[in-house]
Coordinates of C-alpha atoms and ligand atoms in Angstrom, one line a residue:
Chain A
M1 CA 0.0 0.0 0.0
A2 CA 2.7 2.3 1.0
L3 CA 3.7 3.6 -2.5
T4 CA 6.4 6.2 -2.8
R5 CA 5.4 9.5 -4.4
R6 CA 7.2 8.5 -7.6
Q7 CA 5.5 5.2 -7.8
R8 CA 2.1 6.7 -7.3
A9 CA 2.8 9.3 -10.0
R10 CA 3.9 6.5 -12.4
T11 CA 0.8 4.5 -11.7
F12 CA -1.4 7.4 -12.3
R13 CA 0.2 8.3 -15.6
G14 CA 0.0 4.7 -16.7
A15 CA -3.7 4.7 -16.0
Q16 CA -4.2 7.9 -18.0
Y17 CA -2.4 6.4 -21.1
T18 CA -4.5 3.2 -20.7
L19 CA -7.7 5.2 -20.7
L20 CA -6.7 7.1 -23.8
V21 CA -5.8 3.9 -25.7
V22 CA -9.1 2.2 -24.7
A23 CA -11.1 5.3 -25.7
I24 CA -9.5 5.4 -29.2
V25 CA -9.9 1.6 -29.7
V26 CA -13.6 1.7 -28.7
L27 CA -14.3 4.7 -31.0
A28 CA -12.5 3.1 -33.9
L29 CA -14.5 -0.1 -33.4
V30 CA -17.8 1.5 -32.9
A31 CA -17.6 4.1 -35.7
D32 CA -19.0 3.2 -39.1
W33 CA -15.9 3.8 -41.2
G34 CA -17.6 3.0 -44.5
T35 CA -20.2 5.8 -44.0
I36 CA -17.6 8.2 -42.6
G37 CA -15.5 7.7 -45.7
R38 CA -18.5 8.4 -48.0
R39 CA -20.5 11.0 -46.1
L40 CA -18.1 12.9 -43.9
L41 CA -14.6 12.6 -45.3
N42 CA -15.2 12.0 -48.9
P43 CA -12.1 13.0 -50.9
E44 CA -14.1 13.3 -54.2
V45 CA -16.6 15.7 -52.6
A46 CA -13.7 17.6 -51.0
A47 CA -12.0 17.9 -54.4
S48 CA -15.1 19.2 -56.0
L49 CA -15.2 22.2 -53.7
V50 CA -11.8 23.5 -54.8
P51 CA -11.2 26.2 -55.8
D52 CA -14.6 27.8 -55.0
V53 CA -14.2 27.2 -51.3
L54 CA -11.0 29.2 -51.4
V55 CA -11.7 32.0 -53.9
I56 CA -15.3 32.5 -52.7
G57 CA -15.7 31.2 -49.1
L58 CA -12.3 31.8 -47.6
K59 CA -11.8 35.1 -49.5
N60 CA -15.1 36.5 -48.4
T61 CA -14.6 35.4 -44.7
V62 CA -11.3 37.2 -44.7
V63 CA -12.7 40.3 -46.5
Y64 CA -15.8 40.5 -44.1
T65 CA -13.6 40.0 -41.0
V66 CA -11.1 42.6 -42.1
L67 CA -13.8 45.2 -42.9
G68 CA -15.5 44.5 -39.6
F69 CA -12.3 44.6 -37.6
A70 CA -11.2 47.9 -39.2
F71 CA -14.5 49.5 -38.3
A72 CA -14.5 48.0 -34.8
L73 CA -11.0 49.3 -34.2
G74 CA -11.9 52.8 -35.2
L75 CA -15.1 52.9 -33.2
G76 CA -13.4 51.0 -30.3
L77 CA -10.8 53.7 -30.1
V78 CA -13.4 56.4 -30.0
L79 CA -15.3 54.6 -27.3
A80 CA -12.1 54.0 -25.2
L81 CA -11.3 57.7 -25.3
M82 CA -14.9 58.5 -24.3
K83 CA -14.6 56.1 -21.4
L84 CA -11.5 58.0 -20.3
S85 CA -13.0 61.4 -20.9
S86 CA -13.4 64.0 -18.2
V87 CA -16.9 64.8 -19.6
A88 CA -19.2 62.5 -17.6
P89 CA -21.9 62.1 -20.3
Y90 CA -19.3 60.7 -22.7
R91 CA -18.4 58.1 -20.1
W92 CA -22.0 57.2 -19.6
L93 CA -22.7 56.8 -23.3
A94 CA -19.6 54.7 -23.9
N95 CA -20.4 52.5 -20.9
L96 CA -24.0 52.1 -22.0
Y97 CA -22.9 51.2 -25.5
V98 CA -20.3 48.6 -24.3
E99 CA -22.7 47.0 -21.9
F100 CA -25.4 46.8 -24.5
F101 CA -23.4 45.2 -27.2
R102 CA -21.5 42.9 -24.9
G103 CA -24.8 41.8 -23.3
I104 CA -26.8 40.7 -26.4
P105 CA -25.9 37.9 -28.7
A106 CA -24.2 38.9 -31.9
L107 CA -26.9 37.0 -33.7
L108 CA -29.5 39.6 -32.7
V109 CA -27.4 42.4 -34.0
F110 CA -27.2 40.8 -37.3
I111 CA -30.9 40.2 -37.5
A112 CA -31.6 43.8 -36.5
F113 CA -29.3 45.0 -39.3
G114 CA -30.4 42.6 -41.9
F115 CA -34.1 43.3 -41.4
G116 CA -34.5 46.2 -39.1
V117 CA -32.5 48.8 -41.1
P118 CA -34.4 48.2 -44.3
L119 CA -37.6 48.5 -42.4
A120 CA -36.6 51.6 -40.5
F121 CA -34.9 53.6 -43.3
G122 CA -36.6 52.1 -46.4
T123 CA -33.2 51.4 -47.9
R124 CA -30.7 48.5 -47.8
F125 CA -27.0 49.2 -47.4
G126 CA -24.7 47.3 -49.7
I127 CA -23.6 44.0 -48.4
Y128 CA -20.1 45.2 -47.5
T129 CA -21.5 48.2 -45.6
T130 CA -23.9 46.0 -43.7
V131 CA -21.3 43.5 -42.8
M132 CA -18.8 46.1 -41.8
L133 CA -21.4 47.9 -39.6
S134 CA -22.9 44.8 -37.9
L135 CA -19.6 43.0 -37.3
G136 CA -17.9 46.3 -36.3
L137 CA -20.6 47.3 -33.8
V138 CA -20.2 44.0 -32.0
G139 CA -16.4 43.9 -32.1
S140 CA -16.0 47.6 -31.1
A141 CA -17.6 46.9 -27.7
Y142 CA -15.0 44.4 -26.8
I143 CA -12.1 46.3 -28.4
A144 CA -13.1 49.4 -26.5
E145 CA -12.5 47.7 -23.2
T146 CA -9.2 46.2 -24.3
L147 CA -8.0 49.6 -25.6
R148 CA -9.0 51.4 -22.5
A149 CA -7.0 49.0 -20.4
G150 CA -4.1 49.4 -22.7
I151 CA -4.1 53.2 -22.6
Q152 CA -4.2 53.1 -18.8
A153 CA -1.3 50.6 -18.7
V154 CA 1.0 53.2 -20.3
P155 CA 2.9 54.8 -17.5
K156 CA 1.7 58.2 -16.4
G157 CA 5.3 59.6 -16.9
Q158 CA 4.9 59.2 -20.7
M159 CA 2.0 61.7 -20.9
E160 CA 3.9 64.0 -18.5
A161 CA 7.1 63.9 -20.6
A162 CA 5.1 64.6 -23.7
R163 CA 3.2 67.5 -22.1
S164 CA 6.4 68.9 -20.7
L165 CA 7.7 69.2 -24.2
G166 CA 4.8 71.4 -25.1
M167 CA 2.5 68.8 -26.8
S168 CA -1.2 69.2 -26.3
S169 CA -3.0 66.4 -24.5
G170 CA -4.5 65.2 -27.8
R171 CA -1.2 65.3 -29.6
A172 CA 0.5 63.4 -26.7
M173 CA -2.3 60.8 -26.8
A174 CA -1.9 60.3 -30.6
S175 CA 1.9 60.3 -30.8
I176 CA 3.0 58.9 -27.5
V177 CA 0.4 57.1 -25.5
I178 CA -1.8 55.3 -28.1
P179 CA 1.1 53.8 -30.1
Q180 CA 2.4 52.3 -26.8
A181 CA -1.1 51.1 -25.8
F182 CA -1.4 49.2 -29.1
R183 CA 1.8 47.4 -28.4
I184 CA 0.5 46.3 -25.0
I185 CA -2.8 45.1 -26.3
L186 CA -1.6 43.4 -29.5
P187 CA -2.1 39.9 -28.1
P188 CA -5.7 40.5 -26.8
L189 CA -6.4 42.4 -30.0
T190 CA -5.4 39.5 -32.1
N191 CA -7.7 37.3 -30.0
E192 CA -10.5 39.7 -30.9
L193 CA -9.7 39.2 -34.6
I194 CA -10.0 35.4 -34.1
L195 CA -13.4 35.8 -32.4
L196 CA -14.5 38.1 -35.2
T197 CA -13.5 35.6 -37.8
K198 CA -15.8 33.1 -36.3
D199 CA -18.6 35.7 -35.7
S200 CA -18.5 36.5 -39.5
S201 CA -20.3 33.1 -39.9
L202 CA -23.5 34.9 -38.8
I203 CA -23.5 36.9 -41.9
Y204 CA -25.6 34.2 -43.6
L205 CA -28.6 35.8 -41.9
L206 CA -28.3 38.8 -44.2
G207 CA -29.2 36.7 -47.3
L208 CA -26.2 36.4 -49.6
S209 CA -25.9 35.7 -53.3
L210 CA -23.5 33.0 -54.4
G211 CA -20.5 35.3 -54.9
Q212 CA -21.0 36.7 -51.4
Y213 CA -21.0 33.4 -49.5
E214 CA -18.5 33.3 -46.7
L215 CA -17.2 29.9 -45.4
T216 CA -20.1 28.7 -43.3
K217 CA -22.8 29.6 -45.8
F218 CA -20.7 28.1 -48.5
G219 CA -20.3 24.9 -46.5
R220 CA -24.0 24.7 -45.7
E221 CA -25.1 25.2 -49.3
A222 CA -22.7 22.6 -50.5
M223 CA -23.8 20.2 -47.8
S224 CA -27.4 20.3 -48.8
S225 CA -26.8 20.3 -52.6
Q226 CA -24.5 17.3 -52.4
A227 CA -26.3 15.6 -49.4
N228 CA -22.9 15.1 -47.9
L229 CA -21.2 16.4 -44.7
T230 CA -17.7 16.6 -46.2
P231 CA -18.1 20.3 -47.1
I232 CA -18.6 21.1 -43.4
V233 CA -15.3 19.4 -42.6
V234 CA -13.5 21.2 -45.4
V235 CA -14.9 24.6 -44.3
G236 CA -13.8 23.9 -40.7
V237 CA -10.3 23.2 -41.9
C238 CA -10.4 26.6 -43.8
Y239 CA -11.3 28.4 -40.5
L240 CA -8.4 26.7 -38.8
I241 CA -6.1 27.9 -41.7
I242 CA -7.0 31.4 -40.6
T243 CA -7.2 31.0 -36.8
I244 CA -4.3 28.7 -35.9
P245 CA -1.6 31.0 -37.4
L246 CA -3.3 33.9 -35.6
G247 CA -3.3 32.0 -32.3
F248 CA 0.4 31.2 -32.9
L249 CA 1.0 34.9 -33.5
V250 CA -0.7 35.7 -30.2
R251 CA 1.6 33.4 -28.3
R252 CA 4.6 34.9 -30.0
L253 CA 3.5 38.4 -29.1
E254 CA 2.8 37.4 -25.6
A255 CA 6.2 35.8 -25.2
R256 CA 7.8 38.9 -26.6
S257 CA 6.1 41.3 -24.3
A258 CA 6.8 39.1 -21.3
K259 CA 10.5 39.3 -22.3
A260 CA 10.4 43.0 -22.7
R261 CA 9.1 43.5 -19.2
Chain B
M1 CA 12.2 82.3 7.4
T2 CA 14.6 84.0 5.0
A3 CA 13.6 87.1 3.2
V4 CA 13.6 86.4 -0.5
T5 CA 16.2 88.7 -2.0
A6 CA 15.0 89.5 -5.4
A7 CA 11.3 89.6 -4.5
A8 CA 10.8 93.4 -4.7
T9 CA 13.3 94.6 -7.3
P10 CA 11.8 97.5 -9.2
S11 CA 12.6 96.0 -12.6
R12 CA 9.7 93.6 -12.0
A13 CA 7.1 96.2 -12.6
T14 CA 8.7 97.5 -15.8
G15 CA 8.4 94.1 -17.5
T16 CA 12.1 93.8 -18.2
V17 CA 12.4 91.1 -15.6
Q18 CA 15.6 89.1 -15.5
A19 CA 13.7 86.5 -13.4
V20 CA 13.0 83.5 -15.6
V21 CA 10.9 82.0 -12.8
E22 CA 9.0 84.1 -10.2
I23 CA 7.1 82.3 -7.6
R24 CA 4.9 84.2 -5.1
D25 CA 3.2 82.7 -2.1
L26 CA 2.7 79.4 -3.9
R27 CA 0.5 76.9 -2.1
K28 CA -0.5 73.4 -3.1
S29 CA -2.7 71.0 -1.3
F30 CA -3.6 67.4 -2.1
G31 CA -7.0 67.1 -0.4
D32 CA -6.4 68.2 3.2
N33 CA -2.6 67.6 2.9
E34 CA -0.9 71.0 2.4
V35 CA 2.3 70.1 0.6
L36 CA 3.5 73.6 -0.2
S37 CA 2.6 76.3 2.2
G38 CA 3.7 79.6 0.8
I39 CA 6.8 79.4 -1.4
D40 CA 8.5 82.6 -2.7
L41 CA 11.4 81.9 -5.1
D42 CA 13.0 83.6 -8.1
V43 CA 15.4 82.1 -10.6
H44 CA 17.3 84.6 -12.7
R45 CA 18.5 84.2 -16.2
G46 CA 21.7 82.1 -16.3
E47 CA 21.3 81.1 -12.7
V48 CA 21.6 77.6 -11.3
V49 CA 19.4 77.0 -8.3
C50 CA 19.6 73.7 -6.4
V51 CA 16.7 72.6 -4.2
I52 CA 17.6 70.2 -1.4
G53 CA 15.5 68.8 1.5
P54 CA 14.2 65.7 3.1
S55 CA 11.9 63.2 1.3
G56 CA 8.3 64.4 1.2
S57 CA 9.2 68.1 1.8
G58 CA 7.5 69.1 -1.5
K59 CA 10.5 69.6 -3.8
S60 CA 9.0 67.7 -6.7
T61 CA 5.7 69.4 -6.2
L62 CA 7.4 72.8 -6.3
L63 CA 9.2 71.9 -9.6
R64 CA 6.0 70.5 -11.1
C65 CA 4.1 73.6 -10.3
V66 CA 6.5 75.6 -12.4
N67 CA 5.4 73.9 -15.6
L68 CA 2.0 73.2 -14.3
L69 CA 2.2 69.4 -14.3
E70 CA 0.7 70.1 -10.9
Q71 CA -2.0 72.8 -10.6
P72 CA -1.2 75.2 -7.8
T73 CA -3.9 75.8 -5.2
A74 CA -3.0 79.4 -4.6
G75 CA -0.3 82.0 -5.4
T76 CA 1.3 83.1 -8.7
V77 CA 3.9 81.5 -10.8
R78 CA 5.5 83.5 -13.7
V79 CA 7.7 81.6 -16.1
V80 CA 9.5 83.4 -19.0
D81 CA 7.2 86.3 -18.8
H82 CA 4.0 84.3 -18.7
E83 CA 1.8 84.0 -15.7
V84 CA 1.2 80.2 -15.8
T85 CA -1.3 80.4 -12.9
D86 CA -3.5 82.6 -15.0
P87 CA -6.3 80.4 -16.3
D88 CA -6.1 82.0 -19.7
C89 CA -2.4 81.2 -20.1
D90 CA -1.6 78.9 -23.0
I91 CA 0.5 76.5 -21.0
D92 CA 1.7 74.5 -24.1
R93 CA 3.4 77.6 -25.4
V94 CA 5.2 78.1 -22.1
R95 CA 6.2 74.5 -21.8
R96 CA 8.0 74.7 -25.1
K97 CA 10.5 76.9 -23.4
V98 CA 10.8 74.9 -20.2
G99 CA 12.7 71.6 -20.5
M100 CA 12.1 69.0 -17.8
V101 CA 14.2 66.0 -16.8
F102 CA 12.5 63.3 -14.7
Q103 CA 13.9 61.0 -12.1
Q104 CA 12.6 58.0 -14.1
F105 CA 13.9 59.4 -17.5
N106 CA 10.5 58.9 -19.2
L107 CA 12.0 58.4 -22.6
F108 CA 9.5 57.3 -25.3
P109 CA 10.3 53.5 -25.4
H110 CA 8.7 53.0 -28.9
L111 CA 10.9 55.6 -30.6
S112 CA 14.6 55.6 -31.5
V113 CA 16.9 58.0 -29.6
L114 CA 16.9 60.3 -32.5
R115 CA 13.2 60.3 -32.8
N116 CA 12.9 60.9 -29.1
C117 CA 14.7 64.1 -29.7
T118 CA 12.9 65.2 -32.9
I119 CA 9.2 64.3 -32.3
A120 CA 8.4 67.4 -30.2
Q121 CA 10.4 69.6 -32.6
D122 CA 8.3 68.2 -35.3
K123 CA 4.9 68.1 -33.7
V124 CA 5.2 71.2 -31.5
L125 CA 7.6 73.6 -33.3
G126 CA 6.9 72.4 -36.8
R127 CA 10.6 71.9 -37.3
K128 CA 10.8 68.9 -39.6
G129 CA 13.2 66.5 -41.3
A130 CA 16.8 67.4 -41.7
E131 CA 16.7 70.5 -39.6
A132 CA 15.2 68.7 -36.6
D133 CA 17.7 65.9 -37.1
R134 CA 20.6 68.4 -37.1
V135 CA 19.4 70.0 -33.9
A136 CA 18.9 66.6 -32.2
R137 CA 22.3 65.3 -33.3
M138 CA 23.9 68.5 -32.0
H139 CA 22.5 68.0 -28.6
L140 CA 23.1 64.3 -28.6
E141 CA 26.7 65.1 -29.3
R142 CA 26.7 67.5 -26.5
V143 CA 25.7 64.8 -24.1
G144 CA 28.2 62.3 -25.6
L145 CA 25.7 60.0 -27.3
E146 CA 26.1 60.9 -31.0
D147 CA 26.8 57.2 -31.7
K148 CA 23.5 56.0 -30.2
V149 CA 21.1 57.9 -32.5
D150 CA 19.6 54.7 -33.9
A151 CA 19.4 52.8 -30.6
F152 CA 16.1 52.4 -28.6
P153 CA 15.9 53.5 -25.0
A154 CA 15.7 49.9 -23.7
Q155 CA 19.2 49.3 -25.2
L156 CA 20.8 52.0 -23.2
S157 CA 22.1 52.2 -19.6
G158 CA 20.2 54.4 -17.1
G159 CA 22.9 57.0 -17.4
Q160 CA 22.7 57.0 -21.2
Q161 CA 18.9 57.2 -21.0
Q162 CA 19.0 60.2 -18.7
R163 CA 21.5 62.0 -21.0
V164 CA 19.2 61.3 -24.0
A165 CA 16.4 62.8 -21.9
I166 CA 18.5 65.9 -21.4
A167 CA 19.2 66.1 -25.1
R168 CA 15.5 65.7 -25.8
A169 CA 14.7 68.6 -23.6
L170 CA 17.5 70.8 -25.1
S171 CA 16.3 70.1 -28.6
M172 CA 13.4 72.4 -28.0
D173 CA 15.8 75.3 -27.3
P174 CA 14.5 75.9 -23.7
E175 CA 15.1 79.0 -21.8
L176 CA 14.9 77.1 -18.5
M177 CA 15.6 73.5 -17.5
L178 CA 14.0 71.8 -14.6
F179 CA 15.6 68.7 -13.1
D180 CA 13.9 66.4 -10.6
E181 CA 16.5 64.3 -8.9
P182 CA 18.0 63.3 -12.3
T183 CA 20.5 60.9 -10.8
S184 CA 18.5 59.3 -8.0
A185 CA 17.4 56.3 -10.1
L186 CA 21.0 55.6 -11.4
D187 CA 23.6 53.1 -10.3
P188 CA 26.3 55.0 -8.5
E189 CA 28.9 54.5 -11.2
L190 CA 26.6 56.1 -13.8
V191 CA 25.9 59.3 -11.8
G192 CA 29.1 61.0 -12.8
D193 CA 28.4 61.2 -16.6
V194 CA 25.0 62.8 -16.0
L195 CA 26.4 65.4 -13.6
T196 CA 29.2 66.2 -16.0
V197 CA 26.6 67.0 -18.7
M198 CA 24.6 69.1 -16.2
R199 CA 27.7 71.0 -15.1
R200 CA 28.7 71.8 -18.7
L201 CA 25.1 73.0 -19.3
A202 CA 25.4 75.3 -16.3
D203 CA 28.8 76.6 -17.6
D204 CA 27.1 77.3 -21.0
G205 CA 24.8 79.7 -19.2
M206 CA 21.6 77.6 -19.0
T207 CA 19.0 78.7 -16.4
M208 CA 18.5 75.7 -14.2
L209 CA 16.3 74.7 -11.3
V210 CA 17.6 71.4 -9.9
V211 CA 16.2 69.2 -7.2
T212 CA 19.0 67.0 -6.1
H213 CA 20.5 64.9 -3.3
E214 CA 24.0 65.3 -4.7
M215 CA 25.5 67.8 -2.3
A216 CA 28.9 67.9 -4.1
F217 CA 27.1 68.9 -7.3
A218 CA 25.0 71.6 -5.5
R219 CA 28.1 72.9 -3.8
E220 CA 30.1 73.4 -6.9
A221 CA 27.5 74.0 -9.7
A222 CA 24.8 76.0 -7.9
D223 CA 24.7 79.8 -7.7
R224 CA 22.2 79.4 -4.9
V225 CA 21.0 76.6 -2.8
V226 CA 17.4 76.4 -1.3
F227 CA 16.7 74.1 1.6
M228 CA 13.1 73.1 1.9
D229 CA 11.4 71.3 4.7
A230 CA 7.7 70.5 5.3
G231 CA 6.5 72.6 2.3
A232 CA 8.4 75.8 3.1
I233 CA 11.8 77.3 2.3
V234 CA 13.8 77.1 5.5
E235 CA 17.0 78.6 4.3
E236 CA 18.5 79.8 1.0
G237 CA 21.8 81.4 -0.1
A238 CA 25.2 80.7 -1.6
P239 CA 26.1 77.0 -1.5
E240 CA 29.2 77.7 0.7
Q241 CA 26.8 79.2 3.2
V242 CA 23.8 76.8 3.1
I243 CA 25.8 73.6 2.8
G244 CA 29.1 74.9 4.3
A245 CA 27.7 76.9 7.3
P246 CA 24.0 76.4 7.6
R247 CA 22.2 78.9 9.9
E248 CA 19.1 76.9 10.6
A249 CA 19.0 73.9 12.9
R250 CA 16.8 71.9 10.5
T251 CA 19.3 72.4 7.7
R252 CA 22.2 71.3 9.9
E253 CA 20.2 68.2 10.9
F254 CA 19.4 67.3 7.3
L255 CA 22.9 67.8 6.1
R256 CA 24.3 65.7 8.9
R257 CA 22.1 62.8 7.9
V258 CA 22.8 63.2 4.2
L259 CA 26.6 63.8 4.4
D260 CA 27.1 61.1 7.1
P261 CA 28.9 58.3 5.2
T262 CA 27.2 55.6 7.3
H263 CA 23.8 56.9 6.4
V264 CA 22.2 55.4 3.4
E265 CA 21.0 58.2 1.1
P266 CA 17.4 57.8 -0.2
G267 CA 17.5 56.9 -3.9
S268 CA 21.2 56.1 -4.1
A269 CA 20.9 52.9 -2.1
G270 CA 22.4 50.0 -3.9
R271 CA 20.5 46.7 -4.2
Ligands
ATP1 N1 -0.4 63.4 -6.8 C1 -0.4 63.4 -5.4 N2 -1.5 63.1 -4.7 C2 -1.5 63.2 -3.3 N3 -0.4 63.5 -2.6 C3 0.7 63.8 -3.3 C4 0.8 63.8 -4.7 N4 2.1 64.1 -5.1 C5 2.8 64.3 -3.9 N5 2.0 64.1 -2.8 C6 2.4 64.3 -1.4 O1 3.0 65.5 -1.3 C7 4.1 65.4 -0.4 C8 5.4 66.0 -1.1 O2 5.7 65.2 -2.2 P1 6.9 65.5 -3.1 O3 7.0 64.4 -4.1 O4 6.8 66.9 -3.6 O5 8.2 65.4 -2.1 P2 9.7 65.4 -2.5 O6 10.3 66.5 -1.6 O7 9.9 65.5 -3.9 O8 10.2 64.0 -1.9 P3 11.3 63.0 -2.5 O9 12.6 63.5 -2.1 O10 10.9 61.7 -1.9 O11 11.1 63.0 -4.0 C9 4.2 64.0 0.0 O12 3.7 63.8 1.3 C10 3.4 63.2 -1.0 O13 2.8 62.1 -0.4
MG2 MG1 10.6 64.2 -5.4

């Protein structure tokens, strides 16, 4: 009974490996590999999706995400500055905005934009404008919080040094504080980009024509037209092609800023 | 305690003041805590005034009231012919002419040494490109760092960073330089280079208001030494007098602690 610590650790690790192997074997035996090969991982179906999945789906996902992110970044910066403003109503408005858009599902924002705006204003924006606005509104709420934290993380002495050289507070913000804030928040900002990439899948709600399909919509259409799940797998891989390098970048940036500290 | 010598010179009324800094009955409170309780002080053109005193006596606050990094509670402060305590004063215009050197350097870490010295010339004075570079290089040469123009602050030693900070301030052609314990954050072996630069600056006729714990520097570079305690000026005069033969008991007590070799000076303590 009296096992040493090392013995106990070895036994425990052995049990974990055993469990893993058993689980894999059971899954392999239980799964219907014939059907999986035909319906889920069918190489012919996968091949039929190329190049459209790349030149339409992947391209549009990237374009929509970049548009939304750019708008979110601009609006997020305005909101962050409002949160830090000495004018109280600006702070209230910014807080209200952030709480609102962080508190409701992104899906609702897209529905509101896809159907509410045409109802309310009698016109439809172009697809790119609609995507940029709806993705941007959601993203900006999160980015505003990140940016505010980044601006406050810049040492107070930086603002003082800039002011003591005769810069106005706006100038000091733009030339000295905000560039440093962006360096600090590059990792969390890249995380926001990853989240936005996935949120862009909600755009299907807006009703897209074939050339406007992004990855998820593309995958779902192909799935139903070919009565096969393989397109979903292919589309999933396409998302990973975008998000895994970004995640890798985040870790690199985090390691770098940890070293600089 | 001491009557301020230049306070009532007639030239003041005519507007041809030689005083670059004129402080009258300056008060500053943080909440209930009165940190400056009625300071009168003048700094004349070309003069080097060193402010000494125990920790917490309000030296930094006094300096920061001169360029309005701290808003005075009462009193008037005139700097290069502008009354900075006047709410209508355009403080950014005054600050251009007043260089400030901080204890913690506060270099801009995301900019190269050269850009640190040109960005304010560019954004504030509208002095661009080659001309701003020329001015910056001239001052970097003056502080002995002409070979570091392309380095970033993090690549420099503390002493080098502080000299860049001095060059950065000088690049704006200031009429007055404020130093807040510029050597207190430095390893002892790096203090000398910075003091040498400051001494040369004084010799070149720069008007300087220096908060320092370096008694040797105050003794040889200052035209006047001001001893502060508990938010008031206790004693001021020539360095030989204030440091060499202090009149006030509080000054003697402070100097005994600071000059005692067994006493560890605040700020210069090794780790
Ligand atoms: N922003 C602030 N808010 C509240 N209190 C402050 C602030 N700045 C300074 N004080 C207080 O004012 C007093 C004087 O501070 P000050 O920094 O001017 O002293 P000092 O003479 O420069 O001291 P040291 O030699 O330690 O730098 C201290 O008691 C300090 O706690
Ligand atoms: Mg101080």
